[in-house]
Amino acid sequence: MKTGGVVDAGPARETAHRPVRLLVLFLLAWAMLEIAALGGLRLLRQRFGLRYRPLHDFFTDEDRDWLAAFMKTGDGWYHHLDPLLGWVTRPSATLSGKSPMKPATQNAQGVRSLHAYPDLPRAGVLRVAAFGDSFVHGDEVGDGEEWAAVVERSLPGIEVMNFGVSGYGPDQAFLRWQRDGIGVRPDVVVIGYMTENLLRTQNVFRPFYERGSGWHAVAFDFLPSVRFAMLLPAAIGSARRARDLSYAPGSAALLTTRAILEAFCRDVQAHGARPLIAMFPNEQDIESRRHGGAAAPAELVSDLRRANCPTLELLEAFDRDAPATPIRELFGQMHYSALGNRIVARRIGEAIERLRSPPGALGDGSTSAPVEAGSIVPGGAFGVAMRR
């Protein structure tokens, strides 16, 4: 367009610059989306314990070869299939030290330990047998760092046979006690229960409730928005599970779990041993408590104590002994670090010392008084400074 002999280039420049402005606006909107997605990922982790962990984080080519052989033969380098228990650790097996796992060794008895145990307890030695899932087994820490080994090494006259198996629910732990534990004649039986185990009493196919273990890696995993989009369906499922499979009074999951743990406790007592139900908190439990939340299994703990089953709520150990310790120092990827295991060992060791007292010395004339967290003393054999 000409005006007095001069060409007006304004509309042309505006047309030329429009794609640049649109691109800038698009990039700004995208940046805001990614920032919002980062906030959403943090919320999903804190609220539902969800992290985006695609399959390539778990499976190398070597892992896939092993899994194929395992499914074909039923045998693996650390576990093998079992007709009663589903799976169980292999005697004399060693777990490799590839990240995030560290070397873990099963002795010839199928117990996590670098040494063998006598068939029956020796005179003057208190035999403890522990049953449960990966928090009992001591996933992600090396031999000697798991809480059971720390207790055994730190308290004289005590041996701890660790029958923990990764992925177990309390029902499998109960069955393993009946098959493999009764015969070793323990004096004390630690029944490990991690708060998420509530779901395992309702389901035998893990991906149905742990959606976070089922994604395949994609090229854009580095984008927060992609990870958030992948997690969102799992979060919706988590909200539904929170209603249907929760610690709410009267829920089917709670009633089933309580019945299993009470039956486990009574069976241990019937075989002349003293039970100790140890409630292991996961990372989300500790984070929730630090933000003012209540312990998820509070009603379950109360019910078990009323049923005369000694119960130790280990969340209290982290509250008292590591109130300001960063979460990442207490955990590896999903399980306790060496420090977290020492904190747990200290509390369980104190409880075992109380249970080894003569009958009638526990406060109510019985051998099964409720167990609370004991007094705290600094330092000590467990290698972690505690406050009074």
XYZ file of C-alpha atoms in Angstrom:
388
model
C 0.000 0.000 0.000
C 1.304 3.474 -0.936
C 0.656 6.675 1.050
C 1.878 9.889 -0.597
C 4.338 7.952 -2.623
C 5.649 5.987 0.424
C 5.065 2.267 0.792
C 3.480 1.281 4.195
C 5.328 -1.920 5.239
C 3.549 -2.276 8.610
C 1.074 -5.014 7.650
C 3.806 -6.935 5.880
C 6.093 -6.800 8.947
C 3.209 -7.825 11.189
C 2.487 -10.801 8.960
C 6.159 -11.785 8.926
C 6.509 -11.521 12.715
C 3.306 -13.361 13.535
C 4.869 -16.860 13.353
C 7.655 -15.722 15.682
C 5.165 -14.364 18.221
C 3.097 -17.520 17.991
C 6.217 -19.617 18.517
C 7.222 -17.563 21.560
C 3.715 -17.861 23.015
C 3.729 -21.573 22.333
C 7.094 -22.021 24.063
C 5.952 -19.969 27.059
C 2.765 -22.018 27.322
C 4.780 -25.225 27.028
C 7.198 -24.074 29.720
C 4.264 -23.278 32.029
C 2.785 -26.705 31.262
C 6.043 -28.461 32.150
C 6.369 -26.454 35.380
C 2.785 -27.349 36.309
C 3.508 -30.997 35.469
C 6.522 -30.929 37.822
C 4.212 -29.744 40.587
C 1.723 -32.445 39.652
C 4.418 -35.140 39.816
C 5.401 -33.978 43.283
C 1.778 -34.030 44.395
C 1.229 -37.544 43.008
C 4.316 -38.764 44.830
C 3.307 -37.216 48.150
C -0.392 -38.084 47.915
C -0.300 -41.520 46.292
C 3.351 -42.573 46.463
C 3.484 -42.741 42.659
C 6.716 -42.455 40.705
C 7.188 -42.943 37.006
C 9.551 -45.877 36.618
C 9.479 -47.283 33.061
C 10.506 -50.855 32.424
C 13.930 -50.000 31.019
C 14.848 -48.831 34.557
C 14.340 -52.400 35.757
C 15.234 -54.732 32.905
C 18.534 -55.034 31.111
C 19.062 -57.574 28.325
C 20.657 -59.843 30.918
C 17.621 -59.441 33.170
C 15.284 -60.352 30.304
C 17.322 -63.469 29.523
C 17.161 -64.498 33.165
C 13.407 -63.829 33.346
C 12.788 -65.967 30.260
C 14.790 -68.819 31.765
C 13.059 -68.375 35.114
C 9.587 -68.612 33.590
C 10.609 -71.657 31.563
C 12.281 -73.697 34.310
C 10.962 -72.209 37.547
C 14.508 -71.637 38.742
C 16.397 -68.362 39.021
C 19.591 -67.009 40.451
C 17.980 -65.828 43.725
C 14.358 -67.044 43.693
C 12.531 -70.034 42.338
C 8.883 -70.870 41.892
C 7.197 -72.664 44.755
C 3.863 -74.543 44.615
C 2.844 -73.415 48.120
C 4.354 -69.964 48.460
C 4.370 -68.788 44.836
C 8.078 -68.001 44.975
C 10.805 -68.269 47.568
C 14.506 -67.562 47.889
C 16.867 -70.281 46.678
C 19.244 -71.896 49.182
C 22.905 -70.948 48.594
C 21.933 -68.236 46.088
C 23.547 -64.827 45.755
C 21.920 -61.699 44.385
C 24.303 -59.678 42.234
C 25.309 -56.211 43.301
C 23.896 -54.296 40.327
C 22.199 -51.018 41.236
C 19.903 -50.519 43.078
C 20.492 -53.918 44.679
C 23.595 -54.781 46.641
C 24.953 -58.293 47.202
C 22.508 -60.472 49.138
C 23.312 -64.039 50.113
C 21.137 -66.980 51.076
C 22.770 -69.709 53.123
C 22.154 -73.395 52.473
C 19.042 -73.232 54.685
C 17.377 -70.615 52.493
C 17.932 -67.876 55.083
C 19.608 -64.573 54.311
C 22.952 -64.893 56.072
C 26.637 -65.356 55.391
C 26.759 -68.244 57.850
C 24.761 -71.358 58.690
C 22.665 -71.902 61.799
C 22.444 -75.065 63.911
C 19.353 -77.142 63.268
C 18.178 -76.341 66.791
C 18.993 -73.357 69.025
C 22.156 -73.662 71.086
C 22.002 -73.463 74.870
C 22.106 -69.876 76.061
C 21.281 -68.419 72.642
C 17.960 -66.713 71.948
C 16.836 -67.699 68.469
C 14.786 -65.143 66.522
C 13.134 -65.939 63.179
C 11.844 -63.123 60.978
C 9.175 -63.438 58.274
C 7.784 -60.906 55.834
C 8.511 -59.016 52.649
C 11.421 -57.033 51.195
C 11.601 -54.790 54.260
C 12.316 -57.882 56.333
C 14.690 -59.321 53.724
C 16.561 -56.008 53.515
C 16.316 -55.122 49.829
C 18.806 -52.540 48.523
C 21.384 -53.002 51.284
C 24.285 -55.399 51.213
C 24.965 -58.412 53.386
C 25.464 -57.361 56.978
C 23.603 -54.056 56.543
C 20.056 -55.468 56.789
C 18.419 -54.909 60.176
C 18.311 -58.627 61.058
C 22.100 -58.948 60.663
C 22.620 -55.724 62.633
C 20.542 -57.077 65.541
C 22.385 -60.398 65.487
C 25.788 -58.722 65.406
C 24.970 -56.098 68.033
C 23.229 -58.061 70.777
C 25.133 -60.878 72.512
C 23.411 -64.229 72.830
C 20.928 -63.575 69.996
C 20.750 -65.053 66.501
C 18.312 -63.847 63.851
C 17.242 -66.122 61.000
C 15.942 -63.904 58.200
C 13.219 -65.696 56.193
C 12.068 -62.487 54.450
C 11.210 -62.688 50.722
C 10.707 -59.729 48.396
C 7.107 -59.160 47.345
C 5.508 -61.319 50.062
C 2.178 -60.551 51.632
C 1.415 -61.525 55.236
C -0.386 -64.633 54.001
C 2.762 -65.925 52.263
C 4.859 -65.031 55.304
C 2.433 -67.017 57.485
C 2.665 -70.036 55.186
C 6.447 -69.875 55.158
C 6.488 -69.833 58.951
C 4.312 -72.939 59.021
C 6.455 -74.799 56.488
C 9.985 -73.564 57.124
C 9.943 -71.773 60.464
C 8.330 -74.040 63.020
C 11.038 -76.671 62.652
C 13.894 -74.314 63.582
C 12.335 -73.819 67.032
C 12.664 -70.042 67.440
C 12.120 -68.367 70.792
C 10.874 -65.124 69.210
C 9.205 -64.680 65.821
C 9.251 -61.254 64.193
C 6.259 -60.892 61.872
C 7.186 -58.066 59.541
C 4.351 -56.024 58.089
C 4.863 -53.030 55.792
C 1.867 -50.725 55.539
C 1.347 -51.292 51.799
C 0.968 -55.048 52.500
C -2.726 -54.379 53.097
C -3.269 -54.616 49.328
C -1.355 -57.873 49.020
C -3.977 -59.703 51.055
C -6.531 -58.827 48.348
C -4.625 -59.591 45.173
C -2.194 -62.142 43.788
C -1.343 -60.306 40.540
C 0.807 -57.295 41.385
C 0.199 -55.113 38.269
C -3.520 -54.949 39.124
C -2.733 -52.585 41.983
C 0.812 -51.356 41.323
C 0.365 -49.652 37.990
C 3.750 -47.949 38.381
C 5.536 -51.176 37.469
C 3.941 -51.544 34.045
C 5.048 -48.724 31.754
C 7.324 -49.115 28.785
C 9.942 -46.430 28.255
C 9.209 -43.865 25.533
C 11.440 -41.323 23.811
C 9.919 -38.333 25.647
C 10.157 -39.671 29.219
C 12.399 -36.715 30.075
C 9.391 -34.366 29.837
C 7.492 -33.860 33.125
C 4.242 -33.551 31.162
C 4.717 -37.011 29.627
C 5.506 -38.580 32.998
C 2.495 -36.854 34.566
C 0.200 -38.052 31.774
C 1.462 -41.618 32.303
C 0.885 -41.400 36.059
C -2.546 -39.786 35.989
C -4.554 -42.997 35.332
C -2.659 -44.687 38.161
C -3.513 -41.767 40.441
C -7.203 -42.127 39.581
C -6.873 -45.833 40.352
C -5.117 -45.005 43.612
C -8.004 -42.775 44.646
C -10.423 -45.612 43.951
C -8.258 -48.069 45.860
C -8.079 -45.602 48.742
C -11.851 -45.974 49.036
C -12.119 -49.696 48.408
C -8.870 -51.062 49.828
C -8.020 -48.924 52.805
C -7.464 -48.903 56.541
C -10.952 -47.468 56.984
C -12.829 -49.240 59.800
C -14.682 -52.254 58.474
C -13.008 -52.365 55.067
C -12.554 -55.849 53.647
C -8.817 -55.304 53.260
C -8.414 -54.315 56.899
C -10.529 -57.208 58.186
C -8.607 -59.734 56.064
C -5.211 -58.395 57.082
C -6.102 -58.322 60.761
C -7.396 -61.892 60.615
C -4.176 -63.136 58.974
C -1.899 -61.346 61.439
C -3.914 -62.498 64.449
C -3.870 -66.091 63.174
C -0.116 -65.822 62.582
C 0.370 -64.477 66.103
C -1.733 -67.221 67.700
C 0.035 -69.952 65.744
C 3.427 -68.694 66.905
C 2.193 -68.700 70.494
C 0.750 -72.195 70.080
C 4.226 -73.441 69.118
C 5.808 -72.032 72.258
C 7.405 -68.914 70.752
C 6.798 -65.231 71.386
C 5.479 -63.200 68.437
C 6.439 -59.621 67.696
C 4.524 -57.899 64.898
C 6.808 -55.176 63.521
C 5.028 -52.457 61.538
C 7.477 -51.154 58.923
C 6.675 -47.660 57.542
C 7.451 -46.887 53.933
C 8.712 -43.574 52.583
C 5.209 -42.173 52.142
C 4.303 -42.978 55.761
C 7.299 -41.032 57.058
C 6.653 -38.106 54.723
C 2.985 -38.054 55.765
C 3.871 -38.061 59.459
C 6.299 -35.190 58.962
C 3.477 -33.198 57.368
C 1.178 -33.849 60.316
C -0.565 -36.990 59.068
C -1.500 -39.976 61.199
C -0.066 -43.470 60.906
C -2.166 -45.439 58.404
C -2.439 -48.673 60.417
C -3.256 -47.047 63.785
C -6.521 -48.979 64.170
C -4.850 -52.199 63.069
C -2.124 -51.727 65.685
C -4.740 -51.135 68.384
C -6.727 -54.200 67.333
C -3.656 -56.427 67.384
C -2.626 -55.221 70.823
C -6.127 -55.822 72.135
C -5.815 -59.362 70.723
C -2.726 -59.838 72.924
C -0.306 -59.719 69.966
C 2.827 -57.697 70.795
C 3.084 -55.005 68.136
C 5.881 -52.510 67.488
C 5.061 -49.449 65.394
C 8.403 -48.577 63.808
C 7.191 -45.227 62.531
C 7.834 -44.059 66.085
C 11.490 -45.042 65.692
C 11.940 -42.649 62.770
C 9.952 -39.943 64.592
C 12.200 -40.116 67.642
C 15.571 -41.115 66.255
C 15.691 -39.297 62.908
C 13.140 -36.454 63.030
C 15.193 -34.114 60.840
C 17.134 -36.620 58.738
C 16.385 -36.137 55.020
C 14.211 -38.889 53.597
C 16.815 -39.659 50.941
C 19.278 -40.606 53.677
C 16.791 -43.068 55.190
C 15.836 -44.781 51.895
C 17.425 -46.051 48.731
C 14.959 -46.222 45.850
C 12.100 -47.796 47.802
C 13.642 -49.535 50.826
C 15.599 -48.484 53.884
C 19.193 -47.394 53.493
C 21.878 -48.789 55.785
C 21.045 -45.959 58.204
C 17.326 -46.751 58.055
C 18.101 -50.397 58.776
C 20.191 -49.439 61.815
C 17.333 -47.337 63.195
C 14.931 -50.261 62.723
C 17.442 -52.694 64.212
C 17.775 -50.586 67.330
C 14.038 -50.589 67.982
C 13.471 -54.243 67.161
C 16.496 -55.175 69.250
C 15.051 -53.312 72.239
C 11.715 -55.077 71.780
C 13.393 -58.495 71.534
C 15.301 -57.803 74.737
C 11.998 -57.114 76.451
C 10.427 -60.262 75.025
C 13.313 -62.425 76.197
C 12.409 -61.548 79.791
C 10.994 -64.405 81.897
C 7.229 -64.988 81.601
C 5.362 -62.538 83.797
C 8.014 -59.825 83.463
C 6.239 -57.970 80.670
C 3.740 -56.183 82.835
C 0.489 -58.149 82.712
C 1.450 -61.615 83.882
C 1.437 -63.023 80.341
C 4.077 -63.708 77.717
C 2.384 -61.480 75.152
C 2.015 -57.956 76.521
C 1.843 -55.161 73.961
C 5.260 -53.842 73.038
C 5.843 -50.103 72.784
C 9.024 -48.355 71.641
C 11.542 -48.532 74.469
C 13.683 -45.820 75.986
C 16.265 -44.166 73.788
C 19.930 -43.996 74.675
C 22.730 -42.352 72.696
C 25.118 -44.341 70.521
C 25.347 -47.985 71.452
C 26.090 -51.130 69.521
C 23.788 -50.247 66.604
C 26.092 -47.563 65.273
C 23.639 -44.667 65.090
C 23.390 -41.842 67.599
C 19.978 -41.572 69.200
C 18.569 -38.731 71.231
C 17.007 -39.175 74.641
